[in-house]
């Protein structure tokens, strides 16, 4: 079976394309390389260099495809506040064009990369799929809009869809062609920043006055390999006319200080850090309820925080050589 991976030159998409090929799927990748990297492209996959916003390109990328895993889109919270129009266009309009093209080609299976940012500030922890969705930024709002789009497309046009709402994706994958890892510019994510910290450029801890045990923010980290396993399991669970929404995390929270401790164990020295102001829009605690992922997909995460930090560290070392 051939799967189209949109955003396959990005961090998560490249791990998906690689693992799909390793498991015997045929893969096409559609990516405009606006934030992706050619060196992350999977050997053996068919690459289409183009945008979700160009319908003719999307139609040609769908050639011979049976299912789509849709990662392509913009994913920076801060940028989405500054330039919301890009998020509405790429994430929402891009997906609308993709669904239109899929309809024309008679392709009715999609797994979508949604986010915990659709929930906003949670009223209670852990967050279930039935928790209130009240995003606090245009990034989360644009992903929530796509979730609604998929629900209506499933009802009206018999699409089989699953939205996977990621919490904090971390770690790296060592493919035969090299490490597939996070390489955002600018890098905003905690784990790569912790590992890059030096005494000249210490990690900024965004707030040490949160209502948590050690006063730093708590997040639910999930290894990118576990995350992709869930996508592949989701491909087998797609049913015409149904749209499911499923959280993906570990179901456990770690504070910024606990992440720094895990990094210290990996690198063998203290992580240089300074306390900075809280970052606008950060909630104190985000932890997923992952019971639906377990019961519906039969999925459980198997790699803990220490593995995520260690893999990211190894991948950073390899790319610095
Ligand atoms: N943090 C720091 N210093 C840094 C970077 C992060 O203290 O240099 C803290 C943040 O304040 C936060 C935690 O580390 O408490 C994790 O921050 P990340 O930026 O790594 O991740 P977020 O939780 O902000 O964001 C993640 C995804 C987003 C998604 C969001 C949904 O990366 O795409 O979860 O909840 F929108």
PDB file of C-alpha atoms in Angstrom, residues 1-6 20 25-30 45-48 57-70 98 101-111 235 238:
ATOM      1  CA  UNK A   1       0.000   0.000   0.000  1.00  0.00           C
ATOM      2  CA  UNK A   2       1.275   3.482  -0.896  1.00  0.00           C
ATOM      3  CA  UNK A   3       0.966   6.222   1.719  1.00  0.00           C
ATOM      4  CA  UNK A   4       1.343   9.950   1.031  1.00  0.00           C
ATOM      5  CA  UNK A   5       3.246  11.640   3.861  1.00  0.00           C
ATOM      6  CA  UNK A   6       2.724  15.393   3.700  1.00  0.00           C
ATOM      7  CA  UNK A  20       6.793   3.167   6.851  1.00  0.00           C
ATOM      8  CA  UNK A  25       4.874   0.421   2.749  1.00  0.00           C
ATOM      9  CA  UNK A  26       5.441   2.446  -0.412  1.00  0.00           C
ATOM     10  CA  UNK A  27       5.764   6.129   0.388  1.00  0.00           C
ATOM     11  CA  UNK A  28       5.263   9.402  -1.464  1.00  0.00           C
ATOM     12  CA  UNK A  29       6.329  12.630   0.229  1.00  0.00           C
ATOM     13  CA  UNK A  30       4.854  16.074  -0.461  1.00  0.00           C
ATOM     14  CA  UNK A  45      10.398   7.425  -1.087  1.00  0.00           C
ATOM     15  CA  UNK A  46       8.995   9.341  -4.073  1.00  0.00           C
ATOM     16  CA  UNK A  47       9.494  13.052  -3.375  1.00  0.00           C
ATOM     17  CA  UNK A  48       7.200  15.751  -4.733  1.00  0.00           C
ATOM     18  CA  UNK A  57       0.708  19.328  -7.339  1.00  0.00           C
ATOM     19  CA  UNK A  58      -1.382  17.691  -4.613  1.00  0.00           C
ATOM     20  CA  UNK A  59      -3.290  15.686  -7.234  1.00  0.00           C
ATOM     21  CA  UNK A  60      -0.057  14.412  -8.743  1.00  0.00           C
ATOM     22  CA  UNK A  61       1.328  13.571  -5.270  1.00  0.00           C
ATOM     23  CA  UNK A  62      -1.792  11.434  -4.682  1.00  0.00           C
ATOM     24  CA  UNK A  63      -1.019   9.237  -7.705  1.00  0.00           C
ATOM     25  CA  UNK A  64      -1.288   5.568  -6.679  1.00  0.00           C
ATOM     26  CA  UNK A  65      -1.896   6.484  -3.031  1.00  0.00           C
ATOM     27  CA  UNK A  66      -4.308   4.605  -0.743  1.00  0.00           C
ATOM     28  CA  UNK A  67      -3.964   6.622   2.481  1.00  0.00           C
ATOM     29  CA  UNK A  68      -2.554   9.969   3.618  1.00  0.00           C
ATOM     30  CA  UNK A  69      -0.680  10.824   6.800  1.00  0.00           C
ATOM     31  CA  UNK A  70      -0.927  14.591   6.981  1.00  0.00           C
ATOM     32  CA  UNK A  98      -5.849  18.178   0.165  1.00  0.00           C
ATOM     33  CA  UNK A 101      -7.986  16.407  -4.157  1.00  0.00           C
ATOM     34  CA  UNK A 102      -8.452  13.177  -2.163  1.00  0.00           C
ATOM     35  CA  UNK A 103     -12.180  13.244  -2.939  1.00  0.00           C
ATOM     36  CA  UNK A 104     -11.458  13.655  -6.657  1.00  0.00           C
ATOM     37  CA  UNK A 105      -9.021  10.733  -6.555  1.00  0.00           C
ATOM     38  CA  UNK A 106     -11.390   8.524  -4.523  1.00  0.00           C
ATOM     39  CA  UNK A 107      -8.932   8.332  -1.586  1.00  0.00           C
ATOM     40  CA  UNK A 108     -10.799   8.102   1.692  1.00  0.00           C
ATOM     41  CA  UNK A 109      -8.226   7.453   4.425  1.00  0.00           C
ATOM     42  CA  UNK A 110      -6.388  10.119   6.403  1.00  0.00           C
ATOM     43  CA  UNK A 111      -4.440  10.279   9.663  1.00  0.00           C
ATOM     44  CA  UNK A 235      -3.917   3.473   9.417  1.00  0.00           C
ATOM     45  CA  UNK A 238      -9.653   3.996   9.690  1.00  0.00           C
TER      46      UNK A 238
END
